[in-house]
Amino acid sequence: MPQFHARAALLPTGWAADVLIEADAAGTIAAVTPGAAPGAADRLRGAVVPGVPNLHSHAFQRAMAGGAERRSPAGQDSFWSWRDTMYRFVGRLTPEDAEAVAAQLQVELLEWGFTGLAEFHYLHHQPDGTPYDSIAEMALRHLAAARRTGIGLTLLPSLYRHGGIFGRDPVPGQRRFLNDLDPFLRIVDECRAATAGDPQCAVGMAPHSLRAVTPAMLDALPALPGPIHIHAAEQGKEVTECLAATGARPVRWLLDHAPVDARWCLIHATHMDAGEIAGLAASGAVAGLCPSTEASLGDGTFPLRDYLDAGGRLGIGTDSHVGVSARDELRQLETSQRLALHERAVATTEAAPHPGRRLLDAALAGGAQASGRPLGGIAPGLRCDLVELDADHPSLVGRTGDSLLDAWVFSGQANPIRTVVAGAKRVVEGGRHVARLEIGESFAGTMRRLLA
Ligand code: NGQ
Ligand code: ZN
């Protein structure tokens, strides 16, 4: 059975020294013993933290990261003009491309501390909208990539039927995304069949947004198991349109009309009034924050302090993958608040004075909940997902415990992650994913072809 020995490890009870972590053959932690001798265990000599769950990804967008920055001829660039660029880009991706891009993304995410990924997948069909021979072809490409890279995967097939709030017709650029409820449920079924019994995987559902589904469709989903993710209140225009169509803001509408509870994850939830903040926090749902993408797309600033004060749950995702690093998302989450509020150490309390630790703890708990898998800590019954920070790295050396975490999250550009273990398997060694070269080559081939 796999055994790891950490010189220092962050356990649910806090930092501990000389921790023996024993896993079962399926990659789940069976026992955790502080103050133990290493014996024959695989030794991790740095500081070990739980692997971070990434709760929001559109993997194909990794292939356009950095490629949608140019001013458009009309000027006035926004989220919506970025989306037009994205719609043009998706027209060219084949299933082979999707797998190559997903694998590259997963390699990078693992190297930067994410051991699980919730893939919010809506690129279902051929460019003209015809389903592939196997309707779940594209979804299962992400599973194939995950089985190569070792990342844990929560597949969230997305239900996308309309092109605007409550029933507007879709536009041609959305053809590859569209399903009625029945074919969507077939995709979900195929994903469940392909992952049955695999503890590295789970399946949930993702009604794309209030722009893409009807209330009746939303009503149908909670009868099925698994987490439910939905984009909500990311952009001001979306709030205005929802208000005009329904009389309520998006988060308010969801709280009042959908059974929002701990199974739900509202992606972004950027624009909330005080009542929505209190309501979302009280619901037990997770706010899925994607700081680097939200900054890139000009979404706005999440009301972090009020939401945390209300006891709200959150996790982090990399969404469009302009960033792929767990610590950078946490860093940006805190620093965006500093810029808005003209304060420091915003995500802290007297009892939790280290913002790095407080945000990591929040992202572990919320990310685990939104992933629908037993994740988020070094404890028996949870997946054996470990990230070893090189405690002798110039950005961390001499620091320990929560001060080391703060230094990791808030300083430096280099990557001090040395070893990553996912489901009790070493997937990153010496800072490099074990299949980085071959996966990088096939990604490069895809990119050259796509951009030629
Ligand atoms: C997405 N991305 O589904 O990829 C969306 C854009 C939309 C973000 N919201 C499309 N960041 O929301 O309509
Ligand atoms: Zn998204």
Coordinates of C-alpha atoms and ligand atoms in Angstrom, one line a residue:
M1 CA 0.0 0.0 0.0
P2 CA 1.3 3.5 -0.7
Q3 CA 2.8 5.3 2.2
F4 CA 4.1 8.9 2.4
H5 CA 6.1 10.5 5.2
A6 CA 5.9 14.3 5.5
R7 CA 8.4 16.3 7.6
A8 CA 5.6 18.8 8.1
A9 CA 1.9 18.5 7.0
L10 CA -1.2 20.6 7.3
L11 CA -3.8 18.4 8.9
P12 CA -7.4 19.3 9.8
T13 CA -6.2 19.9 13.3
G14 CA -3.3 22.2 12.2
W15 CA 0.4 21.7 11.3
A16 CA 2.0 18.5 12.5
A17 CA 5.5 17.1 12.2
D18 CA 6.7 13.7 10.9
V19 CA 3.4 12.6 9.6
L20 CA 2.9 9.1 8.2
I21 CA 0.1 9.0 5.6
E22 CA -1.0 5.6 4.6
A23 CA -3.4 5.0 1.6
D24 CA -5.3 2.0 0.4
A25 CA -4.9 0.4 -3.0
A26 CA -7.7 2.7 -4.4
G27 CA -5.8 5.8 -3.4
T28 CA -7.9 6.8 -0.4
I29 CA -6.2 7.8 2.9
A30 CA -6.5 5.0 5.4
A31 CA -4.4 6.3 8.3
V32 CA -2.6 9.5 9.3
T33 CA -0.1 9.3 12.2
P34 CA 1.9 12.4 13.4
G35 CA 5.2 11.9 15.1
A36 CA 6.0 8.7 13.2
A37 CA 9.2 7.4 11.9
P38 CA 9.4 7.2 8.0
G39 CA 10.3 3.5 7.8
A40 CA 10.0 2.5 4.2
A41 CA 7.5 5.4 3.3
D42 CA 8.1 7.7 0.3
R43 CA 9.7 10.7 2.0
L44 CA 8.4 14.2 1.4
R45 CA 11.0 16.5 3.0
G46 CA 9.2 19.8 2.5
A47 CA 5.9 21.2 3.8
V48 CA 2.9 19.1 2.6
V49 CA -0.6 20.7 2.1
P50 CA -3.7 19.0 0.8
G51 CA -4.1 19.1 -3.0
V52 CA -6.4 21.9 -4.0
P53 CA -9.6 21.2 -5.9
N54 CA -10.2 23.3 -9.0
L55 CA -13.9 23.8 -9.2
H56 CA -14.4 25.5 -12.6
S57 CA -12.8 24.8 -16.0
H58 CA -13.6 25.1 -19.6
A59 CA -10.5 23.1 -20.7
F60 CA -10.7 24.1 -24.4
Q61 CA -10.2 27.8 -23.4
R62 CA -6.6 26.9 -22.5
A63 CA -5.9 27.0 -26.2
M64 CA -7.1 30.6 -26.5
A65 CA -5.5 31.9 -23.4
G66 CA -3.5 35.0 -24.3
G67 CA -5.0 34.9 -27.8
A68 CA -8.0 37.1 -27.2
E69 CA -6.3 40.3 -26.0
R70 CA -6.2 42.4 -29.1
R71 CA -8.5 45.4 -29.5
S72 CA -11.3 44.6 -31.8
P73 CA -12.0 46.9 -34.8
A74 CA -15.1 48.3 -33.1
G75 CA -13.3 49.0 -29.8
Q76 CA -15.3 48.8 -26.6
D77 CA -14.0 45.4 -25.8
S78 CA -15.8 43.5 -23.1
F79 CA -16.8 40.1 -21.8
W80 CA -19.3 39.9 -24.7
S81 CA -16.7 40.7 -27.4
W82 CA -14.4 38.1 -25.8
R83 CA -17.3 35.6 -26.0
D84 CA -17.7 36.3 -29.8
T85 CA -14.0 35.5 -30.2
M86 CA -14.4 32.4 -28.2
Y87 CA -17.4 31.3 -30.3
R88 CA -15.2 31.7 -33.5
F89 CA -12.4 29.7 -31.9
V90 CA -14.5 26.7 -30.8
G91 CA -15.5 26.1 -34.4
R92 CA -12.1 24.6 -35.2
L93 CA -11.6 22.2 -32.3
T94 CA -11.7 18.4 -33.0
P95 CA -12.1 15.8 -30.3
E96 CA -8.4 15.0 -30.7
D97 CA -7.6 18.7 -30.1
A98 CA -9.9 18.8 -27.1
E99 CA -8.1 15.9 -25.5
A100 CA -4.6 17.3 -26.3
V101 CA -5.5 20.7 -24.8
A102 CA -7.2 19.2 -21.8
A103 CA -4.2 17.0 -21.1
Q104 CA -1.8 19.9 -21.3
L105 CA -4.0 22.0 -19.0
Q106 CA -4.2 19.2 -16.5
V107 CA -0.4 18.8 -16.5
E108 CA -0.1 22.5 -15.7
L109 CA -2.8 22.5 -13.1
L110 CA -1.1 19.6 -11.3
E111 CA 2.3 21.2 -11.4
W112 CA 0.7 24.3 -9.8
G113 CA -1.0 22.5 -7.0
F114 CA -4.5 21.5 -8.3
T115 CA -5.1 17.8 -7.8
G116 CA -8.8 17.7 -8.8
L117 CA -10.7 19.4 -11.6
A118 CA -14.4 20.1 -12.1
E119 CA -14.8 20.3 -15.9
F120 CA -17.9 22.4 -16.8
H121 CA -18.2 20.9 -20.3
Y122 CA -20.5 22.3 -23.0
L123 CA -18.6 21.8 -26.2
H124 CA -20.6 18.7 -27.0
H125 CA -21.2 18.4 -30.8
Q126 CA -19.7 18.8 -34.2
P127 CA -19.2 22.3 -35.6
D128 CA -22.6 22.2 -37.4
G129 CA -24.3 21.0 -34.2
T130 CA -24.7 17.3 -35.2
P131 CA -23.9 15.0 -32.4
Y132 CA -20.8 12.8 -32.7
D133 CA -21.5 9.1 -33.3
S134 CA -21.1 8.7 -29.6
I135 CA -23.0 11.6 -28.0
A136 CA -20.6 11.9 -25.1
E137 CA -17.5 11.8 -27.3
M138 CA -16.2 15.3 -26.3
A139 CA -17.0 14.8 -22.6
L140 CA -15.2 11.5 -22.5
R141 CA -12.1 13.1 -24.0
H142 CA -11.6 15.0 -20.7
L143 CA -11.8 11.7 -18.9
A144 CA -9.2 10.2 -21.2
A145 CA -6.9 13.1 -20.5
A146 CA -7.5 12.8 -16.8
R147 CA -6.6 9.1 -16.9
R148 CA -3.3 10.0 -18.6
T149 CA -2.4 12.9 -16.3
G150 CA -3.7 11.4 -13.0
I151 CA -5.8 14.5 -12.0
G152 CA -9.1 13.8 -10.2
L153 CA -12.1 14.7 -12.4
T154 CA -15.6 15.8 -11.7
L155 CA -17.3 15.8 -15.1
L156 CA -20.1 18.3 -15.3
P157 CA -21.8 18.0 -18.6
S158 CA -23.5 21.3 -19.3
L159 CA -27.1 21.8 -20.3
Y160 CA -27.3 24.6 -22.8
R161 CA -30.5 25.1 -24.8
H162 CA -31.1 28.8 -25.3
G163 CA -29.2 31.9 -26.3
G164 CA -30.5 34.4 -23.8
I165 CA -32.5 34.7 -20.6
F166 CA -35.4 32.3 -20.5
G167 CA -35.9 30.9 -23.9
R168 CA -34.3 33.3 -26.4
D169 CA -33.1 31.5 -29.6
P170 CA -29.5 30.5 -29.7
V171 CA -27.0 32.1 -32.1
P172 CA -25.1 30.0 -34.7
G173 CA -21.9 30.3 -32.6
Q174 CA -23.6 28.3 -29.9
R175 CA -24.5 25.3 -32.1
R176 CA -21.9 22.9 -30.7
F177 CA -23.3 23.5 -27.2
L178 CA -27.0 22.8 -27.7
N179 CA -29.1 19.9 -26.3
D180 CA -32.7 19.3 -25.3
L181 CA -33.1 17.7 -21.9
D182 CA -33.2 14.1 -23.2
P183 CA -29.9 14.0 -25.2
F184 CA -28.3 15.9 -22.3
L185 CA -29.3 13.2 -19.9
R186 CA -27.9 10.6 -22.2
I187 CA -24.5 12.4 -22.1
V188 CA -24.8 12.4 -18.3
D189 CA -25.6 8.7 -18.3
E190 CA -22.6 7.9 -20.5
C191 CA -20.3 9.9 -18.3
R192 CA -21.6 8.0 -15.3
A193 CA -21.1 4.6 -17.0
A194 CA -17.6 5.5 -18.0
T195 CA -16.6 6.5 -14.5
A196 CA -18.5 4.0 -12.4
G197 CA -16.5 2.7 -9.6
D198 CA -13.5 5.0 -10.3
P199 CA -12.7 6.9 -7.1
Q200 CA -10.8 9.5 -9.1
C201 CA -14.0 10.6 -10.8
A202 CA -17.4 11.9 -10.1
V203 CA -20.3 13.2 -12.3
G204 CA -22.6 16.1 -11.8
M205 CA -24.5 18.5 -13.9
A206 CA -24.1 22.1 -15.1
P207 CA -27.1 24.0 -16.3
H208 CA -25.0 26.6 -18.1
S209 CA -26.7 29.8 -16.9
L210 CA -30.1 31.5 -16.7
R211 CA -29.3 32.5 -20.2
A212 CA -29.1 28.9 -21.5
V213 CA -31.9 27.0 -19.8
T214 CA -35.6 27.4 -18.8
P215 CA -37.0 27.2 -15.3
A216 CA -38.6 23.8 -16.3
M217 CA -35.2 22.4 -17.2
L218 CA -33.8 23.6 -13.9
D219 CA -36.6 21.9 -12.1
A220 CA -35.7 18.5 -13.7
L221 CA -32.1 18.3 -12.6
P222 CA -32.1 18.1 -8.8
A223 CA -33.8 14.7 -9.0
L224 CA -30.5 13.3 -10.3
P225 CA -27.4 12.8 -8.1
G226 CA -24.2 14.8 -8.0
P227 CA -23.2 18.4 -7.7
I228 CA -25.0 21.1 -9.7
H229 CA -23.0 24.1 -11.1
I230 CA -24.4 27.1 -12.8
H231 CA -22.8 30.4 -13.9
A232 CA -24.6 33.3 -12.2
A233 CA -24.3 37.1 -11.9
E234 CA -20.9 37.4 -13.5
Q235 CA -21.6 40.6 -15.6
G236 CA -23.6 43.7 -15.0
K237 CA -25.6 43.3 -18.2
E238 CA -26.6 39.8 -17.1
V239 CA -28.0 41.3 -13.9
T240 CA -29.9 44.0 -15.8
E241 CA -31.4 41.5 -18.3
C242 CA -32.5 39.1 -15.5
L243 CA -34.1 41.9 -13.6
A244 CA -36.0 43.0 -16.7
A245 CA -37.1 39.5 -17.6
T246 CA -38.0 38.2 -14.1
G247 CA -38.1 41.1 -11.7
A248 CA -35.2 39.5 -9.7
R249 CA -31.4 39.6 -9.9
P250 CA -29.8 36.3 -10.9
V251 CA -28.7 35.0 -7.5
R252 CA -32.0 36.1 -5.9
W253 CA -33.9 34.4 -8.7
L254 CA -32.0 31.1 -8.1
L255 CA -32.4 31.3 -4.3
D256 CA -36.2 31.8 -4.7
H257 CA -36.9 29.4 -7.6
A258 CA -34.3 26.6 -7.4
P259 CA -33.6 24.3 -4.4
V260 CA -30.1 25.9 -3.9
D261 CA -28.3 24.0 -1.1
A262 CA -25.0 22.3 -0.5
R263 CA -25.1 20.5 -3.8
W264 CA -25.0 23.7 -5.7
C265 CA -22.1 25.8 -6.8
L266 CA -22.8 29.3 -8.2
I267 CA -19.9 30.2 -10.5
H268 CA -18.7 33.8 -10.1
A269 CA -21.7 35.2 -8.1
T270 CA -19.8 38.5 -8.5
H271 CA -22.8 40.9 -8.4
M272 CA -24.8 40.4 -5.3
D273 CA -26.7 42.8 -3.1
A274 CA -26.7 42.4 0.7
G275 CA -29.8 40.1 0.7
E276 CA -28.2 37.9 -1.9
I277 CA -25.0 37.6 0.0
A278 CA -26.8 36.6 3.1
G279 CA -29.1 34.2 1.2
L280 CA -26.3 32.5 -0.7
A281 CA -24.2 32.1 2.5
A282 CA -27.2 30.7 4.4
S283 CA -28.0 28.2 1.6
G284 CA -24.8 26.2 2.1
A285 CA -24.0 26.4 -1.6
V286 CA -20.5 27.3 -2.8
A287 CA -19.5 30.4 -4.6
G288 CA -17.1 29.3 -7.4
L289 CA -14.6 32.1 -7.7
C290 CA -12.2 32.4 -10.6
P291 CA -10.1 35.4 -9.8
S292 CA -7.7 35.5 -12.8
T293 CA -10.5 35.0 -15.3
E294 CA -12.8 37.4 -13.6
A295 CA -10.1 40.0 -13.8
S296 CA -9.3 39.1 -17.4
L297 CA -12.9 39.5 -18.5
G298 CA -13.6 42.6 -16.5
D299 CA -16.3 41.0 -14.4
G300 CA -16.1 43.0 -11.2
T301 CA -15.0 42.3 -7.6
F302 CA -16.6 39.6 -5.5
P303 CA -17.9 40.9 -2.1
L304 CA -15.5 38.7 -0.2
R305 CA -15.5 40.2 3.2
D306 CA -19.3 40.4 3.6
Y307 CA -19.7 36.9 2.2
L308 CA -17.1 35.4 4.6
D309 CA -18.5 37.4 7.5
A310 CA -21.9 35.8 6.6
G311 CA -20.3 32.3 6.8
G312 CA -20.4 31.8 3.0
R313 CA -18.5 28.9 1.4
L314 CA -16.2 29.4 -1.6
G315 CA -13.8 27.5 -3.8
I316 CA -11.5 28.5 -6.6
G317 CA -11.4 27.7 -10.3
T318 CA -9.3 28.7 -13.3
D319 CA -12.2 28.9 -15.7
S320 CA -10.6 30.3 -19.0
H321 CA -7.1 29.3 -17.8
V322 CA -5.3 32.6 -18.3
G323 CA -3.9 31.4 -14.9
V324 CA -3.3 27.8 -13.9
S325 CA -1.9 28.2 -10.4
A326 CA -3.8 27.5 -7.2
R327 CA -1.7 30.0 -5.2
D328 CA -2.1 32.7 -7.9
E329 CA -5.9 32.4 -7.7
L330 CA -5.8 32.8 -3.9
R331 CA -3.3 35.7 -4.2
Q332 CA -5.5 37.5 -6.7
L333 CA -8.6 36.9 -4.6
E334 CA -7.1 38.7 -1.7
T335 CA -5.2 41.4 -3.6
S336 CA -8.4 42.3 -5.6
Q337 CA -10.0 43.1 -2.3
R338 CA -7.0 45.3 -1.2
L339 CA -7.3 47.3 -4.4
A340 CA -11.0 47.8 -3.9
L341 CA -11.0 48.5 -0.2
H342 CA -7.6 50.2 0.3
E343 CA -6.8 47.7 3.1
R344 CA -4.6 44.7 3.7
A345 CA -5.2 41.3 5.1
V346 CA -8.9 41.4 4.2
A347 CA -9.6 37.6 4.4
T348 CA -8.6 37.4 8.0
T349 CA -10.2 37.3 11.5
E350 CA -8.7 37.6 14.9
A351 CA -8.8 33.8 15.2
A352 CA -7.5 33.3 11.6
P353 CA -4.9 36.0 11.1
H354 CA -3.1 34.5 8.1
P355 CA -4.9 35.3 4.8
G356 CA -3.0 32.5 3.0
R357 CA -4.1 29.9 5.5
R358 CA -7.7 31.2 5.7
L359 CA -8.2 31.3 1.9
L360 CA -6.5 27.9 1.4
D361 CA -8.8 26.4 4.1
A362 CA -11.8 27.9 2.5
A363 CA -10.9 26.7 -1.0
L364 CA -10.2 23.2 0.2
A365 CA -13.6 22.9 2.0
G366 CA -15.6 24.6 -0.7
G367 CA -13.7 23.0 -3.6
A368 CA -14.3 19.5 -2.1
Q369 CA -18.0 20.2 -1.6
A370 CA -18.5 21.4 -5.1
S371 CA -16.5 18.5 -6.6
G372 CA -18.7 15.9 -5.1
R373 CA -15.7 13.7 -4.1
P374 CA -14.0 13.1 -0.7
L375 CA -11.3 15.7 -1.0
G376 CA -9.8 18.7 0.7
G377 CA -7.7 17.4 3.6
I378 CA -5.2 15.0 4.9
A379 CA -7.4 12.7 6.8
P380 CA -8.7 9.1 6.7
G381 CA -11.5 8.6 4.1
L382 CA -10.3 11.4 1.9
R383 CA -8.4 11.0 -1.4
C384 CA -4.7 10.9 -1.0
D385 CA -4.0 14.2 -2.8
L386 CA -0.8 15.9 -1.5
V387 CA 1.2 18.9 -2.6
E388 CA 4.8 19.2 -1.3
L389 CA 6.2 22.7 -1.1
D390 CA 10.0 22.9 -1.2
A391 CA 10.6 24.5 2.2
D392 CA 14.2 25.4 1.2
H393 CA 13.0 27.3 -1.9
P394 CA 14.2 30.9 -1.8
S395 CA 10.7 32.2 -1.5
L396 CA 9.9 30.0 1.5
V397 CA 13.2 29.2 3.2
G398 CA 13.3 29.8 7.0
R399 CA 9.5 30.0 7.3
T400 CA 7.2 27.4 8.8
G401 CA 3.5 26.7 9.2
D402 CA 1.0 29.4 8.3
S403 CA 3.8 31.9 7.7
L404 CA 5.2 29.6 5.0
L405 CA 1.7 29.4 3.5
D406 CA 1.4 33.2 3.4
A407 CA 4.8 33.4 1.7
W408 CA 3.7 30.8 -0.8
V409 CA 0.5 32.6 -1.6
F410 CA 1.7 36.2 -1.6
S411 CA 5.2 36.3 -2.8
G412 CA 7.4 35.2 -5.7
Q413 CA 6.9 34.2 -9.3
A414 CA 8.7 30.8 -9.3
N415 CA 6.9 27.6 -8.4
P416 CA 8.1 26.1 -5.1
I417 CA 5.9 23.0 -5.6
R418 CA 8.2 19.9 -5.8
T419 CA 6.0 16.8 -5.5
V420 CA 2.3 16.3 -6.2
V421 CA 0.5 13.1 -5.3
A422 CA -3.0 12.5 -6.8
G423 CA -5.0 9.5 -5.6
A424 CA -1.8 8.2 -3.9
K425 CA 0.2 8.3 -7.2
R426 CA 3.1 10.6 -7.7
V427 CA 2.3 12.7 -10.7
V428 CA 4.7 15.6 -10.3
E429 CA 8.3 15.0 -9.3
G430 CA 10.9 17.8 -9.0
G431 CA 8.3 20.2 -10.1
R432 CA 7.6 18.5 -13.4
H433 CA 4.7 16.3 -14.4
V434 CA 5.9 12.8 -15.2
A435 CA 4.3 12.9 -18.7
R436 CA 5.0 16.6 -19.3
L437 CA 7.1 16.1 -22.5
E438 CA 4.9 13.8 -24.5
I439 CA 1.7 15.7 -23.5
G440 CA 3.5 19.0 -24.3
E441 CA 4.4 17.7 -27.8
S442 CA 0.9 16.8 -28.8
F443 CA -0.4 20.1 -27.4
A444 CA 2.2 21.9 -29.5
G445 CA 1.0 20.0 -32.6
T446 CA -2.6 21.0 -31.9
M447 CA -1.7 24.7 -31.3
R448 CA 0.4 25.0 -34.4
R449 CA -2.5 23.5 -36.5
L450 CA -5.2 25.6 -34.8
L451 CA -3.2 28.9 -35.2
A452 CA -1.8 28.2 -38.7
Ligands
NGQ1 C1 -18.3 30.1 -20.8 N1 -17.3 31.9 -19.6 O1 -19.3 29.4 -20.7 O2 -17.2 29.8 -21.2 C2 -18.5 31.5 -20.2 C3 -18.8 32.5 -21.4 C4 -21.2 32.7 -21.3 C5 -17.4 32.7 -18.5 N2 -18.5 33.0 -18.1 C6 -20.0 32.2 -22.1 N3 -16.3 33.2 -17.9 O3 -21.2 32.9 -20.1 O4 -22.2 32.9 -22.0
ZN2 ZN -17.3 29.3 -16.8

